Amino acid sequence: MTNERDLYYMHHAIKLARKAEQHGEVPVGAVLVLNDTIIGEGWNQPISTNDPTAHAEIVALRSAAQQVKNYRLLNTTLYVTLEPCLMCVGAMIHARIQRLVYGADDPKTGAIKSVFTIPSQNVLNHSLECHSGVLAHECGELLKDFFKKRR
């Protein structure tokens, strides 16, 4: 269920996605929250950093881990504008993210429900609570507009 807090942090993630777009990156933003405080944030940067792992989620997780001085990011919620890929979901599970909230589905590489359903696999040693569709239209339009301009 979506609440005012989810909307607030998703709006922040959208601002970060716009920052990615300003740098010529696919507009995806991510915010990691612990106890109603942002401990990490990121936007897509694989092109500008020549790093295929520099997805918004990974950048946010790295930032948070440095801030809390721990690779385990317990009791946190990650807000992302686009359904995470396999790599990012794997990192979330390893970091022990408690909750994921995302906007638009990704029918090409989404690993929550669109292509793969990683969090629903009962063989994992950590479960990730997932909520999709928060500000999905706005998040999706950012991506559509970005790719329309590039064609």
Backbone as a printed PyTorch tensor [residue, N CA C, xyz], in Angstrom:
tensor([[[  0.8250,  -1.1880,   0.0000],
         [  0.0000,   0.0000,   0.0000],
         [  0.8660,   1.2470,   0.0000]],

        [[  0.4810,   2.2210,  -0.7810],
         [  1.2340,   3.4630,  -0.9180],
         [  0.7970,   4.4390,   0.1690]],

        [[  1.7660,   5.1050,   0.7670],
         [  1.4470,   6.1210,   1.7690],
         [  2.1550,   7.4230,   1.4020]],

        [[  1.9100,   8.4560,   2.1770],
         [  2.4980,   9.7720,   1.8870],
         [  4.0280,   9.7240,   1.9020]],

        [[  4.5970,   8.9380,   2.7930],
         [  6.0530,   8.8190,   2.8850],
         [  6.6050,   8.2120,   1.6000]],

        [[  5.9290,   7.1670,   1.1000],
         [  6.3660,   6.5450,  -0.1570],
         [  6.3360,   7.5550,  -1.2940]],

        [[  5.2930,   8.3460,  -1.3590],
         [  5.1920,   9.3510,  -2.4160],
         [  6.3020,  10.3970,  -2.2950]],

        [[  6.5760,  10.8250,  -1.0810],
         [  7.6210,  11.8160,  -0.8450],
         [  8.9720,  11.3170,  -1.3630]],

        [[  9.3470,  10.1100,  -0.9650],
         [ 10.6580,   9.5870,  -1.3710],
         [ 10.7010,   9.2170,  -2.8570]],

        [[  9.5750,   8.8080,  -3.4160],
         [  9.5590,   8.5210,  -4.8480],
         [  9.7150,   9.8090,  -5.6450]],

        [[  9.1270,  10.8890,  -5.1720],
         [  9.3420,  12.1820,  -5.8390],
         [ 10.8220,  12.5590,  -5.8030]],

        [[ 11.4880,  12.2600,  -4.7000],
         [ 12.9320,  12.5270,  -4.6110],
         [ 13.6910,  11.6670,  -5.6210]],

        [[ 13.3150,  10.4030,  -5.7420],
         [ 13.9530,   9.5120,  -6.7230],
         [ 13.7410,  10.0360,  -8.1460]],

        [[ 12.5850,  10.5820,  -8.4210],
         [ 12.3050,  11.1530,  -9.7440],
         [ 13.2280,  12.3430, -10.0140]],

        [[ 13.4850,  13.1700,  -9.0040],
         [ 14.4280,  14.2880,  -9.1720],
         [ 15.8130,  13.7620,  -9.5370]],

        [[ 16.2090,  12.6680,  -8.9010],
         [ 17.5060,  12.0710,  -9.2030],
         [ 17.5230,  11.4850, -10.6110]],

        [[ 16.4050,  10.9200, -11.0410],
         [ 16.3090,  10.3880, -12.4120],
         [ 16.4990,  11.5150, -13.4210]],

        [[ 15.9380,  12.6590, -13.1290],
         [ 16.1110,  13.8190, -14.0190],
         [ 17.5710,  14.2570, -14.0740]],

        [[ 18.2660,  14.1100, -12.9510],
         [ 19.6920,  14.4230, -12.9180],
         [ 20.4540,  13.4770, -13.8500]],

        [[ 20.0780,  12.2010, -13.8290],
         [ 20.6980,  11.2340, -14.7360],
         [ 20.4970,  11.6710, -16.1820]],

        [[ 19.2750,  12.0620, -16.4960],
         [ 18.9730,  12.4870, -17.8670],
         [ 19.8040,  13.6980, -18.2690]],

        [[ 20.0000,  14.6290, -17.3660],
         [ 20.8150,  15.8150, -17.6550],
         [ 22.2520,  15.4350, -18.0120]],

        [[ 22.6960,  14.2780, -17.5200],
         [ 24.0470,  13.7980, -17.8020],
         [ 24.0770,  12.7970, -18.9590]],

        [[ 22.9720,  12.6920, -19.6980],
         [ 22.9200,  11.7930, -20.8480],
         [ 22.7220,  10.3310, -20.4890]],

        [[ 22.3080,  10.0750, -19.2690],
         [ 22.0750,   8.7040, -18.7940],
         [ 20.5880,   8.3850, -18.8500]],

        [[ 20.2710,   7.1000, -18.9050],
         [ 18.8710,   6.6770, -18.8240],
         [ 18.3280,   7.1660, -17.4830]],

        [[ 17.1840,   7.8700, -17.4870],
         [ 16.6930,   8.5100, -16.2700],
         [ 16.0980,   7.5410, -15.2400]],

        [[ 16.9640,   7.0560, -14.3800],
         [ 16.5520,   6.2180, -13.2570],
         [ 17.2020,   6.7960, -12.0080]],

        [[ 16.3980,   6.9300, -10.9550],
         [ 16.8980,   7.4360,  -9.6850],
         [ 16.5320,   6.4920,  -8.5550]],

        [[ 17.3410,   6.5250,  -7.4870],
         [ 17.1110,   5.6500,  -6.3400],
         [ 17.4620,   6.3650,  -5.0440]],

        [[ 16.6770,   6.0790,  -4.0120],
         [ 16.8720,   6.6710,  -2.6910],
         [ 16.7420,   5.5620,  -1.6560]],

        [[ 17.7060,   5.4640,  -0.7420],
         [ 17.6480,   4.4670,   0.3300],
         [ 17.3850,   5.1830,   1.6460]],

        [[ 16.3760,   4.6900,   2.3700],
         [ 15.8960,   5.3640,   3.5710],
         [ 15.9570,   4.4320,   4.7680]],

        [[ 16.4400,   4.9680,   5.8820],
         [ 16.4680,   4.2760,   7.1660],
         [ 15.8940,   5.2130,   8.2150]],

        [[ 14.8800,   4.7520,   8.9240],
         [ 14.2610,   5.5620,   9.9860],
         [ 13.8830,   6.9640,   9.4950]],

        [[ 13.2780,   7.0190,   8.3330],
         [ 12.8060,   8.2680,   7.7380],
         [ 13.9350,   9.2630,   7.4330]],

        [[ 15.1420,   8.7310,   7.2150],
         [ 16.2930,   9.5560,   6.8480],
         [ 16.9510,   8.9460,   5.6170]],

        [[ 17.2540,   9.7800,   4.6350],
         [ 17.9560,   9.3060,   3.4420],
         [ 19.4040,   9.0130,   3.8250]],

        [[ 19.8240,   7.7690,   3.6080],
         [ 21.2120,   7.4000,   3.9100],
         [ 22.0200,   7.1390,   2.6400]],

        [[ 21.3460,   7.0760,   1.5120],
         [ 22.0380,   6.8850,   0.2440],
         [ 21.1300,   7.2570,  -0.9100]],

        [[ 21.7240,   7.7520,  -1.9590],
         [ 20.9500,   8.0660,  -3.1630],
         [ 21.8460,   7.9070,  -4.3740]],

        [[ 21.2020,   7.7590,  -5.5190],
         [ 21.9720,   7.6130,  -6.7430],
         [ 21.1070,   7.7600,  -7.9670]],

        [[ 21.7640,   7.9310,  -9.0770],
         [ 21.1010,   7.9620, -10.3740],
         [ 21.9760,   7.1630, -11.3190]],

        [[ 21.3980,   6.7500, -12.4250],
         [ 22.1500,   5.9460, -13.3900],
         [ 23.4090,   6.6920, -13.8250]],

        [[ 24.5460,   5.9680, -13.8470],
         [ 25.8110,   6.5640, -14.2410],
         [ 26.7240,   5.6130, -15.0230]],

        [[ 26.2170,   4.5380, -15.6210],
         [ 27.1360,   3.6240, -16.2940],
         [ 27.8760,   4.2420, -17.4840]],

        [[ 27.2380,   5.1360, -18.2070],
         [ 27.8740,   5.7430, -19.3770],
         [ 28.9740,   6.7070, -18.9360]],

        [[ 28.6440,   7.6070, -18.0280],
         [ 29.6070,   8.6390, -17.6150],
         [ 30.7630,   8.0780, -16.7970]],

        [[ 30.5540,   6.9500, -16.1290],
         [ 31.6310,   6.3720, -15.3130],
         [ 32.3050,   5.1780, -15.9820]],

        [[ 31.8140,   4.7940, -17.1640],
         [ 32.3170,   3.5890, -17.8420],
         [ 32.2640,   2.3830, -16.9080]],

        [[ 31.1480,   2.2730, -16.1900],
         [ 30.9750,   1.2130, -15.2010],
         [ 29.6090,   0.5690, -15.4050]],

        [[ 29.5790,  -0.6540, -15.9300],
         [ 28.2940,  -1.2980, -16.1860],
         [ 27.4860,  -1.5810, -14.9230]],

        [[ 28.1220,  -1.5090, -13.7610],
         [ 27.3850,  -1.7450, -12.5120],
         [ 26.8590,  -0.4570, -11.8930]],

        [[ 27.0680,   0.6860, -12.4910],
         [ 26.6820,   1.9680, -11.8950],
         [ 25.2100,   2.3040, -12.1370]],

        [[ 24.3440,   1.3440, -11.8660],
         [ 22.9030,   1.6010, -11.9100],
         [ 22.5360,   2.4390, -10.6870]],

        [[ 21.4280,   3.1470, -10.7610],
         [ 20.9920,   4.0230,  -9.6750],
         [ 20.9460,   3.2820,  -8.3370]],

        [[ 20.4310,   2.0580,  -8.3540],
         [ 20.2890,   1.2820,  -7.1180],
         [ 21.6540,   0.9730,  -6.5030]],

        [[ 22.5900,   0.5450,  -7.3370],
         [ 23.9260,   0.1830,  -6.8590],
         [ 24.6300,   1.4120,  -6.2970]],

        [[ 24.5100,   2.5370,  -6.9940],
         [ 25.1270,   3.7820,  -6.5160],
         [ 24.5430,   4.1500,  -5.1470]],

        [[ 23.2310,   4.0320,  -4.9930],
         [ 22.5850,   4.3500,  -3.7100],
         [ 23.0320,   3.3900,  -2.6110]],

        [[ 23.1170,   2.0970,  -2.9200],
         [ 23.5470,   1.1120,  -1.9250],
         [ 24.9880,   1.3720,  -1.4930]],

        [[ 25.8630,   1.6570,  -2.4470],
         [ 27.2670,   1.9350,  -2.1150],
         [ 27.3770,   3.1660,  -1.2230]],

        [[ 26.6390,   4.1900,  -1.5760],
         [ 26.6510,   5.4310,  -0.8010],
         [ 26.1890,   5.1700,   0.6330]],

        [[ 25.1110,   4.4390,   0.7790],
         [ 24.5650,   4.1400,   2.1120],
         [ 25.5190,   3.2800,   2.9260]],

        [[ 26.0980,   2.2750,   2.3070],
         [ 27.0140,   1.3860,   3.0230],
         [ 28.2070,   2.1700,   3.5660]],

        [[ 28.7020,   3.1350,   2.7800],
         [ 29.8050,   3.9660,   3.2550],
         [ 29.3590,   4.8440,   4.4230]],

        [[ 28.1420,   5.3580,   4.3310],
         [ 27.6460,   6.2460,   5.3950],
         [ 27.4430,   5.4960,   6.7080]],

        [[ 26.8590,   4.3030,   6.6490],
         [ 26.5930,   3.5670,   7.8930],
         [ 27.7480,   2.6450,   8.2770]],

        [[ 28.7680,   2.5910,   7.4240],
         [ 29.9510,   1.7650,   7.6740],
         [ 29.6030,   0.2910,   7.8640]],

        [[ 28.7150,  -0.1900,   6.9860],
         [ 28.3060,  -1.5910,   7.0460],
         [ 27.7460,  -1.9820,   5.6860]],

        [[ 28.0790,  -3.1730,   5.2250],
         [ 27.5270,  -3.6430,   3.9530],
         [ 26.1140,  -4.1920,   4.1210]],

        [[ 25.6940,  -4.4170,   5.3350],
         [ 24.3170,  -4.8160,   5.6080],
         [ 23.5040,  -3.5530,   5.8560]],

        [[ 22.4700,  -3.3910,   5.0900],
         [ 21.6300,  -2.1940,   5.1650],
         [ 20.2470,  -2.5960,   5.6980]],

        [[ 20.2670,  -3.0880,   6.9190],
         [ 19.0690,  -3.6420,   7.5430],
         [ 17.9990,  -2.5860,   7.7920]],

        [[ 16.7430,  -3.0140,   7.7370],
         [ 15.5820,  -2.1680,   8.0630],
         [ 15.4670,  -0.9320,   7.1740]],

        [[ 15.9170,  -1.0620,   5.9280],
         [ 15.8680,   0.0670,   5.0090],
         [ 14.8190,  -0.1510,   3.9250]],

        [[ 14.4290,   0.9510,   3.3060],
         [ 13.5270,   0.9270,   2.1520],
         [ 14.2360,   1.6110,   0.9920]],

        [[ 14.2340,   0.9410,  -0.1510],
         [ 14.8300,   1.4910,  -1.3610],
         [ 13.7110,   1.9230,  -2.3000]],

        [[ 13.7600,   3.1750,  -2.7130],
         [ 12.8040,   3.7410,  -3.6650],
         [ 13.5110,   3.8930,  -5.0000]],

        [[ 12.9280,   3.3300,  -6.0560],
         [ 13.5430,   3.3630,  -7.3840],
         [ 12.4680,   3.6870,  -8.4100]],

        [[ 12.8240,   4.4590,  -9.4090],
         [ 11.8420,   4.8630, -10.4130],
         [ 11.5120,   3.7610, -11.4140]],

        [[ 12.3840,   2.7600, -11.5440],
         [ 12.1840,   1.6740, -12.5070],
         [ 12.4100,   0.3260, -11.8320]],

        [[ 11.6360,  -0.6460, -12.2230],
         [ 11.8050,  -2.0030, -11.6950],
         [ 13.2560,  -2.4510, -11.8380]],

        [[ 13.8820,  -2.8710, -10.7500],
         [ 15.2960,  -3.2650, -10.7870],
         [ 15.5740,  -4.5040, -11.6400]],

        [[ 16.8170,  -4.5550, -12.1430],
         [ 17.2970,  -5.6870, -12.9300],
         [ 17.8280,  -6.7820, -11.9980]],

        [[ 18.2620,  -7.8910, -12.5970],
         [ 18.8260,  -9.0090, -11.8310],
         [ 19.9880,  -8.5880, -10.9380]],

        [[ 20.9230,  -7.8270, -11.4860],
         [ 22.0890,  -7.3980, -10.7200],
         [ 21.6710,  -6.6090,  -9.4870]],

        [[ 20.7750,  -5.6680,  -9.6880],
         [ 20.3720,  -4.7930,  -8.5920],
         [ 19.5670,  -5.5360,  -7.5370]],

        [[ 18.6930,  -6.4340,  -7.9630],
         [ 17.9410,  -7.2350,  -6.9940],
         [ 18.8960,  -8.1090,  -6.1930]],

        [[ 19.8880,  -8.6980,  -6.8560],
         [ 20.8820,  -9.4900,  -6.1450],
         [ 21.6070,  -8.6670,  -5.0930]],

        [[ 21.9950,  -7.4540,  -5.4440],
         [ 22.6750,  -6.5790,  -4.4870],
         [ 21.7590,  -6.2340,  -3.3150]],

        [[ 20.4820,  -6.0020,  -3.5860],
         [ 19.5340,  -5.6930,  -2.5120],
         [ 19.4020,  -6.8550,  -1.5390]],

        [[ 19.3660,  -8.0450,  -2.0830],
         [ 19.2470,  -9.2350,  -1.2280],
         [ 20.5120,  -9.3980,  -0.3850]],

        [[ 21.6750,  -9.2320,  -0.9970],
         [ 22.9280,  -9.3440,  -0.2440],
         [ 23.0350,  -8.2650,   0.8330]],

        [[ 22.5150,  -7.0760,   0.5530],
         [ 22.5620,  -5.9730,   1.5150],
         [ 21.4740,  -6.0960,   2.5830]],

        [[ 20.5390,  -7.0050,   2.3760],
         [ 19.4250,  -7.2280,   3.3080],
         [ 18.4570,  -6.0400,   3.3710]],

        [[ 18.2130,  -5.4390,   2.2030],
         [ 17.2020,  -4.3810,   2.1260],
         [ 15.8700,  -4.9970,   2.5550]],

        [[ 15.1380,  -4.2970,   3.3850],
         [ 13.8740,  -4.8320,   3.8790],
         [ 12.7320,  -4.6560,   2.8790]],

        [[ 12.7120,  -3.4860,   2.2450],
         [ 11.5460,  -3.1320,   1.4320],
         [ 11.9980,  -2.3960,   0.1800]],

        [[ 11.3430,  -2.7270,  -0.9330],
         [ 11.5820,  -2.0560,  -2.2100],
         [ 10.2750,  -1.4310,  -2.6660]],

        [[ 10.3460,  -0.1680,  -3.0690],
         [  9.2020,   0.5370,  -3.6430],
         [  9.6750,   1.0730,  -4.9890]],

        [[  8.9730,   0.7130,  -6.0630],
         [  9.3980,   1.2280,  -7.3650],
         [  8.2130,   1.7020,  -8.1860]],

        [[  8.5430,   2.4840,  -9.2100],
         [  7.5180,   3.0880, -10.0560],
         [  7.1350,   2.2410, -11.2390]],

        [[  7.8290,   2.4270, -12.3530],
         [  7.4720,   1.7750, -13.6150],
         [  8.0170,   0.3490, -13.6970]],

        [[  7.2290,  -0.5240, -14.2820],
         [  7.6940,  -1.8840, -14.5820],
         [  8.6910,  -1.8230, -15.7380]],

        [[  9.6000,  -2.8060, -15.7800],
         [ 10.5640,  -2.8990, -16.8770],
         [ 10.3400,  -4.2170, -17.6070]],

        [[  9.6070,  -4.1750, -18.7180],
         [  9.2730,  -5.4210, -19.4310],
         [ 10.4560,  -6.0950, -20.1150]],

        [[ 11.6130,  -5.4400, -20.1600],
         [ 12.7830,  -6.0430, -20.8120],
         [ 13.7490,  -6.6940, -19.8300]],

        [[ 13.9760,  -6.0650, -18.6710],
         [ 14.9630,  -6.6180, -17.7350],
         [ 14.4940,  -6.6420, -16.2820]],

        [[ 13.2400,  -6.3400, -16.0270],
         [ 12.7390,  -6.3010, -14.6550],
         [ 12.8400,  -7.6480, -13.9520]],

        [[ 13.3780,  -7.6290, -12.7490],
         [ 13.6040,  -8.8790, -12.0190],
         [ 12.7430,  -9.0080, -10.7650]],

        [[ 11.6880,  -8.1940, -10.6670],
         [ 10.7520,  -8.3100,  -9.5530],
         [  9.5150,  -9.0790,  -9.9920]],

        [[  8.9540,  -8.6630, -11.1520],
         [  7.7660,  -9.3630, -11.6430],
         [  7.6490,  -9.4140, -13.1610]],

        [[  8.3720,  -8.5570, -13.8830],
         [  8.1720,  -8.4560, -15.3250],
         [  8.8260,  -9.5750, -16.1330]],

        [[ 10.0980,  -9.8310, -15.9100],
         [ 10.8240, -10.8730, -16.6370],
         [ 11.1680, -12.0180, -15.6880]],

        [[ 11.7120, -11.6510, -14.5360],
         [ 12.0450, -12.6170, -13.4900],
         [ 11.2650, -12.2560, -12.2300]],

        [[ 11.1340, -13.2080, -11.3280],
         [ 10.4320, -12.9690, -10.0620],
         [ 11.3480, -13.3750,  -8.9040]],

        [[ 12.5000, -12.7640,  -8.8500],
         [ 13.5250, -13.1500,  -7.8860],
         [ 13.0350, -13.0880,  -6.4300]],

        [[ 12.4050, -11.9970,  -5.9900],
         [ 12.0100, -11.9430,  -4.5730],
         [ 10.9940, -13.0190,  -4.1490]],

        [[ 10.2520, -13.5500,  -5.0960],
         [  9.2610, -14.5610,  -4.7270],
         [  9.8430, -15.9710,  -4.6480]],

        [[ 11.1280, -16.1100,  -4.9670],
         [ 11.7620, -17.4260,  -4.8950],
         [ 11.9770, -17.7880,  -3.4270]],

        [[ 11.4280, -18.9000,  -3.0050],
         [ 11.5350, -19.2700,  -1.5900],
         [ 12.8570, -19.9490,  -1.2470]],

        [[ 13.8060, -19.9750,  -2.1580],
         [ 15.1020, -20.5930,  -1.8960],
         [ 16.1340, -19.5820,  -1.3920]],

        [[ 15.7960, -18.2930,  -1.3970],
         [ 16.7370, -17.2540,  -0.9770],
         [ 16.8030, -17.1690,   0.5440]],

        [[ 17.9400, -16.6940,   1.0390],
         [ 18.1140, -16.5780,   2.4810],
         [ 17.6040, -15.2450,   3.0430]],

        [[ 17.0320, -14.4140,   2.1950],
         [ 16.4780, -13.1270,   2.6340],
         [ 15.2480, -12.8250,   1.7890]],

        [[ 14.2190, -12.3280,   2.4220],
         [ 13.0330, -11.9460,   1.6420],
         [ 12.9630, -10.4280,   1.5470]],

        [[ 12.5240,  -9.9790,   0.4010],
         [ 12.4440,  -8.5640,   0.0760],
         [ 10.9810,  -8.2200,  -0.1580]],

        [[ 10.4430,  -7.3460,   0.6510],
         [  9.0660,  -6.8930,   0.4880],
         [  9.0330,  -5.9030,  -0.6740]],

        [[  8.1500,  -6.1130,  -1.6470],
         [  8.1340,  -5.2840,  -2.8570],
         [  6.7830,  -4.6340,  -3.0920]],

        [[  6.8300,  -3.3570,  -3.4630],
         [  5.6370,  -2.6010,  -3.8210],
         [  5.9070,  -1.9090,  -5.1540]],

        [[  5.0710,  -2.1630,  -6.1420],
         [  5.2820,  -1.5850,  -7.4730],
         [  4.1940,  -0.5730,  -7.8020]],

        [[  4.4450,   0.2110,  -8.8330],
         [  3.4370,   1.1090,  -9.3730],
         [  3.3150,   2.4530,  -8.6870]],

        [[  4.2290,   2.7990,  -7.7890],
         [  4.1520,   4.0860,  -7.1030],
         [  4.6430,   5.1780,  -8.0590]],

        [[  3.7460,   6.0790,  -8.4020],
         [  4.0120,   7.1260,  -9.4020],
         [  4.4880,   6.5230, -10.7240]],

        [[  3.9340,   5.3750, -11.0550],
         [  4.3530,   4.6280, -12.2470],
         [  4.2140,   5.4480, -13.5260]],

        [[  3.1380,   6.1860, -13.6540],
         [  2.9300,   6.9540, -14.8830],
         [  4.0370,   8.0020, -15.0460]],

        [[  4.3060,   8.7480, -13.9920],
         [  5.3380,   9.7820, -14.0590],
         [  6.7160,   9.1710, -14.3320]],

        [[  7.0240,   8.0720, -13.6610],
         [  8.3110,   7.3980, -13.8700],
         [  8.4230,   6.8650, -15.3010]],

        [[  7.3480,   6.2740, -15.7980],
         [  7.3360,   5.7400, -17.1540],
         [  7.4570,   6.8190, -18.2080]],

        [[  6.8030,   7.9460, -17.9830],
         [  6.8620,   9.0490, -18.9510],
         [  8.2850,   9.6070, -19.0610]],

        [[  8.9980,   9.6660, -17.9450],
         [ 10.4000,  10.1130, -17.9890],
         [ 11.1980,   9.2600, -18.9660]],

        [[ 11.0190,   7.9560, -18.8530],
         [ 11.7460,   7.0240, -19.7180],
         [ 11.2910,   7.1290, -21.1670]],

        [[  9.9770,   7.1680, -21.3840],
         [  9.4560,   7.2790, -22.7530],
         [  9.9660,   8.5430, -23.4260]],

        [[  9.9040,   9.6640, -22.7230],
         [ 10.3580,  10.9340, -23.2860],
         [ 11.8520,  10.8990, -23.5900]],

        [[ 12.6250,  10.2980, -22.7140],
         [ 14.0680,  10.1870, -22.9030],
         [ 14.3780,   9.4270, -24.1980]],

        [[ 13.7580,   8.2670, -24.3640],
         [ 14.0600,   7.4560, -25.5380],
         [ 13.4730,   8.0470, -26.8170]],

        [[ 12.3540,   8.7550, -26.7040],
         [ 11.7800,   9.4290, -27.8680],
         [ 12.7330,  10.5020, -28.3820]],

        [[ 13.3450,  11.2450, -27.4880],
         [ 14.3030,  12.2940, -27.8650],
         [ 15.5570,  11.7080, -28.5190]],

        [[ 15.9240,  10.5180, -28.1260],
         [ 17.1560,   9.9000, -28.6480],
         [ 16.9740,   9.2580, -30.0050]],

        [[ 15.7480,   9.0810, -30.4440],
         [ 15.4950,   8.4350, -31.7400],
         [ 15.4480,   9.4290, -32.8620]]])
